CSV table of C-alpha atoms in Angstrom, one decimal:
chain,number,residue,atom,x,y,z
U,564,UNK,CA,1.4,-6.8,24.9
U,565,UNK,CA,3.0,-8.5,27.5
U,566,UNK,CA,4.2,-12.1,26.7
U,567,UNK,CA,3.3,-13.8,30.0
U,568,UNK,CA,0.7,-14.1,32.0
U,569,UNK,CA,-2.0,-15.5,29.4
U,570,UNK,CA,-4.0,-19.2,30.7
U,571,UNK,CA,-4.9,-20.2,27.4
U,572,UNK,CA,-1.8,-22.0,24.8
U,573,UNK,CA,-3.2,-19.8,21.6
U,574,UNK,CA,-2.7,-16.4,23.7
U,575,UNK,CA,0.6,-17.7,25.1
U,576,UNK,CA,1.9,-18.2,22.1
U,577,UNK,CA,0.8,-15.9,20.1
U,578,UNK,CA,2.2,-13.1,22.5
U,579,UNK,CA,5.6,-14.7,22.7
U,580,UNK,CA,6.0,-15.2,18.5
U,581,UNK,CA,5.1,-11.2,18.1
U,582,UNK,CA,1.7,-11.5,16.8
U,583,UNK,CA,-0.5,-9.2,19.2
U,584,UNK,CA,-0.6,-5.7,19.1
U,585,UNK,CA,-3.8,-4.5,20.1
U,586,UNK,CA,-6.8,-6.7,21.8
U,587,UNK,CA,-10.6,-5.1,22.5
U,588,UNK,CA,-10.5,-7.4,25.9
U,589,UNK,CA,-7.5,-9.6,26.2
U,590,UNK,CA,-8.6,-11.1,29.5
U,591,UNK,CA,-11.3,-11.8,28.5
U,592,UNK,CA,-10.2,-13.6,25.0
U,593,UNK,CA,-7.6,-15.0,27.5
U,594,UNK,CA,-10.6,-16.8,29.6
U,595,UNK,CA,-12.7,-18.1,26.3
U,596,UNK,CA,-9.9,-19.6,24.8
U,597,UNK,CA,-9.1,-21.5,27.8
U,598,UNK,CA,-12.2,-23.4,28.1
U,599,UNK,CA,-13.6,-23.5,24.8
U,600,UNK,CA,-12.9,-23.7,21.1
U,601,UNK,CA,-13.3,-20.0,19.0
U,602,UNK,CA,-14.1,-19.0,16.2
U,603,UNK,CA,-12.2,-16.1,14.2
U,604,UNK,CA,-12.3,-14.7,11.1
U,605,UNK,CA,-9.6,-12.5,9.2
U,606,UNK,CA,-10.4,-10.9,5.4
U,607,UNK,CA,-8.9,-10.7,2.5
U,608,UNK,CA,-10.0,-7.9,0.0
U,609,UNK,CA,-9.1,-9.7,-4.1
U,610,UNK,CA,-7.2,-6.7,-4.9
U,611,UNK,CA,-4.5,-9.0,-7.1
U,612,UNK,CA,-5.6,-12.5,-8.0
U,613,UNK,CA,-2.3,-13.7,-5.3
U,614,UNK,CA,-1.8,-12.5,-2.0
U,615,UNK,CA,1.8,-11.5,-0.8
U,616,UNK,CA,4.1,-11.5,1.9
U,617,UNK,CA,2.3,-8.2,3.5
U,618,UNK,CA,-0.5,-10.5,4.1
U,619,UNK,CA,1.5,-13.4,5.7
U,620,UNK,CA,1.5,-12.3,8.9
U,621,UNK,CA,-2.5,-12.7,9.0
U,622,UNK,CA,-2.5,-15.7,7.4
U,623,UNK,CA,0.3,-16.9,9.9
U,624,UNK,CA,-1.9,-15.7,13.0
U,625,UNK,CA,-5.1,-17.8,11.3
U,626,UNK,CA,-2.5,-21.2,11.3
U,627,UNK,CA,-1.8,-20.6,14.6
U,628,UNK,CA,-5.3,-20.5,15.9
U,629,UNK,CA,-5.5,-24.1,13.8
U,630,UNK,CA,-2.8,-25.3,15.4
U,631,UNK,CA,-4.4,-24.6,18.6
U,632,UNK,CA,-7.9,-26.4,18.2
U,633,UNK,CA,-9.9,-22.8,17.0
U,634,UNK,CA,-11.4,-22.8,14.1
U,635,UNK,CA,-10.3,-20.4,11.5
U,636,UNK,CA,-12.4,-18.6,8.8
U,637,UNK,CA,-11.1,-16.7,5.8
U,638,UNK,CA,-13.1,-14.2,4.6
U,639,UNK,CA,-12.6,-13.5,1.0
U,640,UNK,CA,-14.3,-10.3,0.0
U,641,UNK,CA,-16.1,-10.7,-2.9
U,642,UNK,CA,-18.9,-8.1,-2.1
U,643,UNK,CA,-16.4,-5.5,-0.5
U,644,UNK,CA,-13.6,-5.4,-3.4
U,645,UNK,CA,-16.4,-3.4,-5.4
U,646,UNK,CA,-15.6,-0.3,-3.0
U,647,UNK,CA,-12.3,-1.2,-2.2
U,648,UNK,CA,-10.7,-0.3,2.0
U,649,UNK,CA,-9.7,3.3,1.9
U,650,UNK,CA,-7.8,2.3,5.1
U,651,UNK,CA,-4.2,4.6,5.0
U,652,UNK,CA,-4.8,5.0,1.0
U,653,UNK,CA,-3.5,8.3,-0.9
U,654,UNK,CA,-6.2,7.5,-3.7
U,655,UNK,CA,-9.4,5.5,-4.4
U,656,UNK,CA,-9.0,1.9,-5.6
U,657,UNK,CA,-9.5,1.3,-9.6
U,658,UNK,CA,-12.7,-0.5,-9.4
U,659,UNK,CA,-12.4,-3.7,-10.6
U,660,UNK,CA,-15.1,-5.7,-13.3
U,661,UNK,CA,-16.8,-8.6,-12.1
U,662,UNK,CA,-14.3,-11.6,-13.9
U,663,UNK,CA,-11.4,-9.9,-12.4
U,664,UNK,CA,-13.0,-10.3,-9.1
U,665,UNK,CA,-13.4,-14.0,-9.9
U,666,UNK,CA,-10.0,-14.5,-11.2
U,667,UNK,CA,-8.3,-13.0,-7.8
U,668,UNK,CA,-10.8,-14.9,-5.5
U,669,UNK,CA,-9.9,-17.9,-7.4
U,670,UNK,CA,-6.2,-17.2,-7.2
U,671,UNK,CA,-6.7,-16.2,-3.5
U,672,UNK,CA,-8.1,-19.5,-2.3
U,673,UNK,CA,-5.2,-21.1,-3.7
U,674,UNK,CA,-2.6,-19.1,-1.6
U,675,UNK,CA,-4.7,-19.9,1.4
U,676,UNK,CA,-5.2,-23.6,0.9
U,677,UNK,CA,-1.5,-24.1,1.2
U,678,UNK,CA,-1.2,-22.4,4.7
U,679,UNK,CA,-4.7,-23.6,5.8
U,680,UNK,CA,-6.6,-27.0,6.7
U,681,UNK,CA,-10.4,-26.2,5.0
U,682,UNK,CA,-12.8,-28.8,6.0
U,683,UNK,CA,-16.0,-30.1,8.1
U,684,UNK,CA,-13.9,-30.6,10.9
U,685,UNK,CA,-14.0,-28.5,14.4
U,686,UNK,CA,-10.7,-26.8,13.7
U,687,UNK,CA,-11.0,-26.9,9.8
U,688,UNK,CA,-11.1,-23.7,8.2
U,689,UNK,CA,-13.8,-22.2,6.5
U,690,UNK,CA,-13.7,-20.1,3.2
U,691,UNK,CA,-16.6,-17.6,2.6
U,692,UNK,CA,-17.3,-15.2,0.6
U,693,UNK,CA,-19.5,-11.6,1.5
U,694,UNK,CA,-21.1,-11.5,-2.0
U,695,UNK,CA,-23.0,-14.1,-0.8
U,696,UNK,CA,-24.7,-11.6,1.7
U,697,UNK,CA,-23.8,-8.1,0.4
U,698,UNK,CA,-25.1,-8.9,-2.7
U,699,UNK,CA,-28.7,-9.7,-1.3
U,700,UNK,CA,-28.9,-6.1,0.8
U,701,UNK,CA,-31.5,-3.8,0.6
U,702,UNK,CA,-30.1,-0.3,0.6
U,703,UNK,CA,-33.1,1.3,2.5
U,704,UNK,CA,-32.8,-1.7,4.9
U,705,UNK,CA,-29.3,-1.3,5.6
U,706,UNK,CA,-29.7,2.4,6.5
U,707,UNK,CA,-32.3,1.5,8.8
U,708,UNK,CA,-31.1,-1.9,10.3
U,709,UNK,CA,-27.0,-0.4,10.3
U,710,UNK,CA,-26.5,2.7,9.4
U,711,UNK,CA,-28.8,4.1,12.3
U,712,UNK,CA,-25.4,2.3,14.4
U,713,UNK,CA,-22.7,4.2,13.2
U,714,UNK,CA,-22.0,7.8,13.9
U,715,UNK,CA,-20.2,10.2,11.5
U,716,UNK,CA,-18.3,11.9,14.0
U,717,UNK,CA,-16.5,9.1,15.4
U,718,UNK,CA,-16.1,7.5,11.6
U,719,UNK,CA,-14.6,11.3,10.6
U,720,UNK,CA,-12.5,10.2,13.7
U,721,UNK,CA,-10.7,6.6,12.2
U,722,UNK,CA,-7.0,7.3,11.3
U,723,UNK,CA,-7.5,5.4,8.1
U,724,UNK,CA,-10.0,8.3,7.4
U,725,UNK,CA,-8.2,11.6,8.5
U,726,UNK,CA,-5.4,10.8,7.0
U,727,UNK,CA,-7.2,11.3,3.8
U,728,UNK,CA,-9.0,14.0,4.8
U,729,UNK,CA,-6.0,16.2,6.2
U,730,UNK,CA,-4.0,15.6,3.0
U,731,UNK,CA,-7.4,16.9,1.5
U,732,UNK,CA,-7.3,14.2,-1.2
U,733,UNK,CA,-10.8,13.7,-0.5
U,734,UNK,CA,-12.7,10.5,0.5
U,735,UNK,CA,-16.2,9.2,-1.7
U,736,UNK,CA,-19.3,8.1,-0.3
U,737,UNK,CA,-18.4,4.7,-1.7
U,738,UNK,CA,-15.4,4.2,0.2
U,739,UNK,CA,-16.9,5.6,3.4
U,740,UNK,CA,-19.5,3.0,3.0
U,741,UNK,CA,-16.8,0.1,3.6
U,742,UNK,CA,-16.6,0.3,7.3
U,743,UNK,CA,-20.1,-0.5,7.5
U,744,UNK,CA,-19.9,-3.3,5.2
U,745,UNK,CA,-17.4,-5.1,7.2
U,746,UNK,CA,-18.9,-4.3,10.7
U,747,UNK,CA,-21.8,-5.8,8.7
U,748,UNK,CA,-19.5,-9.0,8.0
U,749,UNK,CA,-18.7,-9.5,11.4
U,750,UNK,CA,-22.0,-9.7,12.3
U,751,UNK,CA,-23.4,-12.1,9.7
U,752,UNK,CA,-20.0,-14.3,10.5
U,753,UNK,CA,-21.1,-14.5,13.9
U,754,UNK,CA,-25.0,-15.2,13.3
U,755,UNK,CA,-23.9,-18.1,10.6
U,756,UNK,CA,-21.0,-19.3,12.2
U,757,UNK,CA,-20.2,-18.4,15.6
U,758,UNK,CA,-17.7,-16.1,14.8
U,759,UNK,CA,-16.6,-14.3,18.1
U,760,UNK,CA,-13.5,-12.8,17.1
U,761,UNK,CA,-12.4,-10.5,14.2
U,762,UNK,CA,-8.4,-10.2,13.6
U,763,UNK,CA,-6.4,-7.7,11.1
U,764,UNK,CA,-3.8,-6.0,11.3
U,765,UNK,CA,-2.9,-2.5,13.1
U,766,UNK,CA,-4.6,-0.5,10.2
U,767,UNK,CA,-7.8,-2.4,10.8
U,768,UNK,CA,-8.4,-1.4,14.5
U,769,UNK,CA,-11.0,1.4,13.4
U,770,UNK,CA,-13.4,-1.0,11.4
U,771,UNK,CA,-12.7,-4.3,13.7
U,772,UNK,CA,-14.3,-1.7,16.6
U,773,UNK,CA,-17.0,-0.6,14.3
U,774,UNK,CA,-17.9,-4.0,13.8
U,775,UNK,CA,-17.7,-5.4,17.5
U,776,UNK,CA,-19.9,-2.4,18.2
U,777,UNK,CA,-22.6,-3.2,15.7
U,778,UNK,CA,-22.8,-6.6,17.4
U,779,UNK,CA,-23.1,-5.6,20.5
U,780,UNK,CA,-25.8,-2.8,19.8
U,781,UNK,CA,-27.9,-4.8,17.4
U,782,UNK,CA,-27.3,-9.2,19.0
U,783,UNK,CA,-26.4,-7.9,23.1
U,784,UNK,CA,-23.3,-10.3,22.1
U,785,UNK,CA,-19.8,-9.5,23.2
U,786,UNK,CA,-17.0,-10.3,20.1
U,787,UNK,CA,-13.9,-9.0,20.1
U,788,UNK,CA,-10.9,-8.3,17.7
U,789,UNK,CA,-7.4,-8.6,17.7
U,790,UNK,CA,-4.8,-6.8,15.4
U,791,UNK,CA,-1.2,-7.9,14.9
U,792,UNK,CA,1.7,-5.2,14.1
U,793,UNK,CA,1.7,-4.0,10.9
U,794,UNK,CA,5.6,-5.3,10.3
U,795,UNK,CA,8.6,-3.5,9.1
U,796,UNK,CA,12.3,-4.1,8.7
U,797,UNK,CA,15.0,-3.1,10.9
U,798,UNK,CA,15.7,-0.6,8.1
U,799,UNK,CA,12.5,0.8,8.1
U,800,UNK,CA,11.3,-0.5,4.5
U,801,UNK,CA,8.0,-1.8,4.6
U,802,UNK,CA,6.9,-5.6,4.9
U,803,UNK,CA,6.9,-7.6,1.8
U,804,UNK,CA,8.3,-4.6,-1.0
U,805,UNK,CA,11.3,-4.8,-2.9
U,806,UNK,CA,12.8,-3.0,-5.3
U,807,UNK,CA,11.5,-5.8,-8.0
U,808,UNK,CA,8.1,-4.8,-6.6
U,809,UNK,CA,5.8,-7.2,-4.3
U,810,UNK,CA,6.8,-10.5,-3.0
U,811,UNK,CA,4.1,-12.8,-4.1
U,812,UNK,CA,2.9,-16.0,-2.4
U,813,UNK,CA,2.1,-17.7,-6.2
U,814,UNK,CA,4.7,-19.3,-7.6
U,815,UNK,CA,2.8,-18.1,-10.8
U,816,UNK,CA,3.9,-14.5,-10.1
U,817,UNK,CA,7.3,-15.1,-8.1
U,818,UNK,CA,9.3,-18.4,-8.8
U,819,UNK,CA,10.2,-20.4,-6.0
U,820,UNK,CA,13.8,-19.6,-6.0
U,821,UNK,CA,13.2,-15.7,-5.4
U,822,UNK,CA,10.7,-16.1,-2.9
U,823,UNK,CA,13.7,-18.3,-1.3
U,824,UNK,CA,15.8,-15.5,-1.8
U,825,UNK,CA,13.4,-13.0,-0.2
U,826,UNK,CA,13.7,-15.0,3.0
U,827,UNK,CA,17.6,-15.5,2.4
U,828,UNK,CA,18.4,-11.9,2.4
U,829,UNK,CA,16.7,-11.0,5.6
U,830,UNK,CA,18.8,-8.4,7.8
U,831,UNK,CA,20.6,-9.6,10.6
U,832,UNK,CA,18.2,-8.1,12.9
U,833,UNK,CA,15.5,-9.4,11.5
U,834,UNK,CA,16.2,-13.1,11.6
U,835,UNK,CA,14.7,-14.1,14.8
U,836,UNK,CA,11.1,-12.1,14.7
U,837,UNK,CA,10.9,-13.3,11.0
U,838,UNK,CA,11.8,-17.1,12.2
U,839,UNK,CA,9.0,-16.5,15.2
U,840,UNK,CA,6.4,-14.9,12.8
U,841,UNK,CA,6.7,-16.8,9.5
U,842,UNK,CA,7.7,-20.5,10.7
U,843,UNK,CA,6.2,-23.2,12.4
U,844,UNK,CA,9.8,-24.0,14.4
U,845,UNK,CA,9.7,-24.3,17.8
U,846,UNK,CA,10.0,-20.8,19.9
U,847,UNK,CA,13.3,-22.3,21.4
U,848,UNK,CA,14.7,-23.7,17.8
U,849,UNK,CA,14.0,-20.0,17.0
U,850,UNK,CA,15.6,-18.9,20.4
U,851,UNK,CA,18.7,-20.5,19.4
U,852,UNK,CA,18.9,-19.8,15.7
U,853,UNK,CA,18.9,-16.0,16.4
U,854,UNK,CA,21.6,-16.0,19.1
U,855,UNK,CA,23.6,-17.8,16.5
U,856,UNK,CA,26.8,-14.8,15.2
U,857,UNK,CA,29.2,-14.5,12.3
U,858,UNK,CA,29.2,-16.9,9.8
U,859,UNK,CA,26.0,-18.6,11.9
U,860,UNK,CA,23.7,-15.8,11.0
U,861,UNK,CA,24.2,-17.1,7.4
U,862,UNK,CA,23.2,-20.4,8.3
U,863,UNK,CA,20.0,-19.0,10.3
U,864,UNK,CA,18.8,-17.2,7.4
U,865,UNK,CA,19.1,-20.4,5.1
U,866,UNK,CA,16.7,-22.2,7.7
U,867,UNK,CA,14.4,-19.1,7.5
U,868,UNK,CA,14.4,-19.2,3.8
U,869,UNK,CA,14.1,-22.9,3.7
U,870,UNK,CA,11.2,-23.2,6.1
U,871,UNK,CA,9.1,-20.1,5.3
U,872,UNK,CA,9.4,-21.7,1.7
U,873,UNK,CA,8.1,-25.5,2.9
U,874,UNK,CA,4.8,-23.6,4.2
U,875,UNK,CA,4.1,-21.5,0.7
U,876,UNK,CA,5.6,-23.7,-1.5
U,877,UNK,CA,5.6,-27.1,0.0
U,878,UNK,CA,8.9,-28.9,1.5
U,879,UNK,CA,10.6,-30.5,-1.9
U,880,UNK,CA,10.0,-27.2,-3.7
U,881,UNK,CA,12.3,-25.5,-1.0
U,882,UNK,CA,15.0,-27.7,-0.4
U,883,UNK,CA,15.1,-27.8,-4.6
U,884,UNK,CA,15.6,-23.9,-4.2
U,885,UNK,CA,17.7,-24.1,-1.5
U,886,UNK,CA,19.9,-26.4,-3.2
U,887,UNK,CA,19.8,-24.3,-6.6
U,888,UNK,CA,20.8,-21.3,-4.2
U,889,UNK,CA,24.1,-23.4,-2.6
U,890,UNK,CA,25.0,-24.5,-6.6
U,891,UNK,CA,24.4,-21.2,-7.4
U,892,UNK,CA,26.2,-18.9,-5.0
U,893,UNK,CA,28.6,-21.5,-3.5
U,894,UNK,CA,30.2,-23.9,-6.7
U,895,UNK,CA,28.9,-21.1,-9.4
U,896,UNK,CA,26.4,-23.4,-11.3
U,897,UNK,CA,23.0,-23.0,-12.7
U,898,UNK,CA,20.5,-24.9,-12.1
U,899,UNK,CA,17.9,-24.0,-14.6
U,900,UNK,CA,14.9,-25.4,-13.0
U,901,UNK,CA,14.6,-23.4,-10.4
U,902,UNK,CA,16.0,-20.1,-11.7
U,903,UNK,CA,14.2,-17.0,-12.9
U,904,UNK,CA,13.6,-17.2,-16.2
U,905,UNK,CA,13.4,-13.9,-18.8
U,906,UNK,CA,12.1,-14.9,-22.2
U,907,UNK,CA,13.3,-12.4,-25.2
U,908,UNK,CA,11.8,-12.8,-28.5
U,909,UNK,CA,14.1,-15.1,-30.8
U,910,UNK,CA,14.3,-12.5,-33.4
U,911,UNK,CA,16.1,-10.5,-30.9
U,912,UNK,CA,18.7,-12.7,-29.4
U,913,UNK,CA,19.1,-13.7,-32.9
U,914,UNK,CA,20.5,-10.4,-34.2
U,915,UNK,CA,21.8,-9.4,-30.8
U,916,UNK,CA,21.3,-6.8,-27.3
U,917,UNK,CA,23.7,-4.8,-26.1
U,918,UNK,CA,24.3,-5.9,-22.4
U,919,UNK,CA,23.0,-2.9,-20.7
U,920,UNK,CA,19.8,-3.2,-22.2
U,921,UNK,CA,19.4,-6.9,-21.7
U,922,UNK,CA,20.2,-6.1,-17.5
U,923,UNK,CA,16.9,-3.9,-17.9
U,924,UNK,CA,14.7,-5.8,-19.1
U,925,UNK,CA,15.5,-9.1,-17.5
U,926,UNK,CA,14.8,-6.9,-14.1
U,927,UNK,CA,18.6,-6.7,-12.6
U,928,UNK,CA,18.9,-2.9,-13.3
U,929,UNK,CA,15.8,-0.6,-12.9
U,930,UNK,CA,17.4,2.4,-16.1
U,931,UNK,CA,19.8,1.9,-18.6
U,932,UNK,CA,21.9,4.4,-16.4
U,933,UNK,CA,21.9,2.2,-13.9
U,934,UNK,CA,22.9,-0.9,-16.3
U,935,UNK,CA,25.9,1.0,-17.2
U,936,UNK,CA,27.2,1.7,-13.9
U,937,UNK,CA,26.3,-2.1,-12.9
U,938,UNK,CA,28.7,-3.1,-16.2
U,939,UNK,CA,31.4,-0.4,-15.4
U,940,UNK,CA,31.8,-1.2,-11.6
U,941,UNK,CA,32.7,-5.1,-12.5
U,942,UNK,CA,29.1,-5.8,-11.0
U,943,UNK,CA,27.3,-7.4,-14.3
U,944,UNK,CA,28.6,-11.3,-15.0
U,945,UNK,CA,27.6,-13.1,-18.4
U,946,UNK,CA,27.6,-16.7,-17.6
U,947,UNK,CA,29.8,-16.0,-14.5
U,948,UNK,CA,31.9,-14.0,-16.4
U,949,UNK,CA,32.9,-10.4,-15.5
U,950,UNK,CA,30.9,-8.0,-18.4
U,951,UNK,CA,33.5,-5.0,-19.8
U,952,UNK,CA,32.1,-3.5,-22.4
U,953,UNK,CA,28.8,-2.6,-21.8
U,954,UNK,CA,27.6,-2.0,-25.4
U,955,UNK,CA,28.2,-5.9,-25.7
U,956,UNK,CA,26.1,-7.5,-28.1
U,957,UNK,CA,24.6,-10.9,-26.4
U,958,UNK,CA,23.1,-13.0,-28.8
U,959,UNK,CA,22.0,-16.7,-29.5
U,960,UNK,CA,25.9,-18.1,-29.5
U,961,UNK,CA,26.2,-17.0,-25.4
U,962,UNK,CA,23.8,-19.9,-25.0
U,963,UNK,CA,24.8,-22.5,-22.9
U,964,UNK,CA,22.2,-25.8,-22.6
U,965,UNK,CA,19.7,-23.4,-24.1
U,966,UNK,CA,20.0,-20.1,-21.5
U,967,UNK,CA,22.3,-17.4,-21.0
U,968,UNK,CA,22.6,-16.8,-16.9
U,969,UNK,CA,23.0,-12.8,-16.9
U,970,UNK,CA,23.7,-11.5,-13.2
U,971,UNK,CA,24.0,-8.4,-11.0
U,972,UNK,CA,26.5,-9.0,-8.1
U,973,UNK,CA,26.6,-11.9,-6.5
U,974,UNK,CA,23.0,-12.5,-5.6
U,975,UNK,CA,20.6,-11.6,-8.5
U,976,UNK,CA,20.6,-14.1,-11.7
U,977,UNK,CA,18.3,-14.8,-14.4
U,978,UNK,CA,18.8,-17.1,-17.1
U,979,UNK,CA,17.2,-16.0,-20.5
U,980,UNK,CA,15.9,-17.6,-22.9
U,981,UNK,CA,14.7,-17.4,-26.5
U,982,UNK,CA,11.0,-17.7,-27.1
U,983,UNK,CA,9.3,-19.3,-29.9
């Protein structure tokens, strides 16, 4: 999508911070957004009771349409999470009991309320939920009313479906039913709220169609949708994954000091997308940041880390764990606020773990093989000093002011601790 050429400031920008990758009718989006304030909508399916950094990029693009008068609307989807999207699955999703729902809309809400303005205003955002229709349907009505809409052939068709299909992993009528329920979404959001545009990312195109279609066929309105690039590194991995597993935006799942450190250990290649995408600097702060080489690219990524943190986290929770990260990596202290902490049992530290063991199950080592090599290769550090025998028993006397600080190279630490 080309970056220029777009009337209205939402489009311009969008385009030149990355976020547009495909559009039903970018003209005309272009045109609407110029004279008048929009509606849009994005969901988000309570798979985990916290979103992560996969879905940042959405939440980002719903910011942006805040920041530019539109009024956002996040759809949480209470009603759908009892199928679960089959989009580019190998497997159906575990279905999940009705207080687990809860719990992750609850959680959910939380991650979205510190990105998000929700209020009465014209540009506040909304928060709904589709149990609040879904859960009224009909089934023989929705056949009729819907279903009669949507042809198998061109469903058979979606990506998100064939690539089930060809790996002949099968696809139940349950799951095939969740295209409909979110064309069914759309429609309802528009009805009740004026919603004329429906945004996701790449994988979504397929049922963002199905739904502007359903409008159009059943209300003569035109919507549209919008997806943005589903995002990976320069190195191929995917958005959001680490080794450690998913980069949470609750500080209840991921302390503030590794989601810091996520940002902080961006590739070099990465720095100035990631600056355009996930923070709310200038395009020309970013402009300059990424032509920045050497020892500057450091300093980029520290601003990255710092400010992607101030949205999730809030801004004294960042410069705390940038702070913690320069005491940490630059004079060698600890500062055991804003560390990871491991607890081990006090019984255990009490009669002592060899150090290899320990590395595993404080997360710096994924096998004890893996430990061992860590220890041999000078890698493993017991309160910044080097670990030699890797059999080493640590035990309550390596306490210092109540932790031990264990680490794997110069980047990963975690300070354990005894529990009660």
């Amino acid at each position: 999508m080309a970056e220029t050429g777009f009337r209205s400031s939402f489009m311009r920008e969008a385009a030149a911070r990355g976020f547009i990758f495909q559009c039903t009718d970018a003209e005309a989006l272009d045109a609407l957004m110029d004279r008048t304030s929009v509606t849009a909508y994005i969901g988000f399916d309570p798979t985990a009771d916290s979103l992560h950094v996969g879905s940042l990029i959405q939440i980002m693009m719903l910011r942006l349409l805040q920041k530019h008068g539109h009024r956002p609307i996040a759809l949480v989807g209470g009603g759908t999470a009892r199928i679960g999207d089959p989009s580019f699955r190998e497997e159906a999703r575990r279905l999940m009991t009705e207080d687990v729902i809860r719990t992750n809309l609850a959680g959910i809400e939380g991650c979205l309320r510190q990105f998000l303005s929700f209020g009465d205003g014209a540009s506040e955002a909304v928060l709904v939920n589709n149990a609040d229709w879904l859960d009224r349907l009909s089934y023989i009505d929705l056949l009729r009313d819907v279903g009669v809409h949507f042809s198998i052939n061109r469903m058979l068709a979606f990506d998100s479906v064939k690539s089930r299909l060809d790996r002949e992993q099968g696809l139940t009528f349950l799951e095939f039913n969740y295209s409909i329920l979110q064309s069914y979404d759309f429609r309802e959001l528009s009805r009740t709220h004026g919603a004329v545009l429906q945004l996701g990312g790449s994988d979504q195109w397929g049922n963002i169609i199905s739904g502007v279609e359903l409008v159009r066929r059943t209300d003569q309105k035109s919507v549209m949708g919008l997806t943005t690039p589903l995002l990976t590194t320069a190195s191929g991995a995917k958005m959001g994954k680490t080794a450690n597993g998913a980069v949470w935006l609750s500080a209840a799942h991921l302390p503030v000091f590794e989601y810091w450190q996520f940002w902080r250990n961006t590739e070099d290649a990465d720095v100035g997308r990631f600056l355009r995408l996930f923070t709310d600097l200038s395009l020309e702060e970013c402009a300059s940041l990424e032509a920045l080489e050497g020892a500057g690219i450091n300093e980029a990524k520290k601003v990255l880390a710092t400010e992607a943190t101030a949205l999730c986290h809030g801004r004294e929770a960042a410069l705390a764990a940038a702070e913690a990260a320069r005491q940490t990596f630059e004079e060698g202290r600890v500062t055991a606020a804003d560390l990871p902490v491991h607890m081990l049992p006090g019984p255990v530290l009490a009669e002592g773990i060899p150090a290899f063991r320990l590395l595993v199950e404080a997360g710096l080592a994924k096998s004890n093989g893996e430990a061992r090599r860590l220890v041999r290769g000078g890698g493993a550090r017991l309160n910044n000093v080097a670990i030699e025998d890797e059999n080493r028993l640590i035990c309550m006397q390596d306490m210092v002011d109540g932790a031990i600080r264990l680490s794997a190279g110069r980047k990963h630490h975690v300070l354990v601790k005894a529990a009660e």
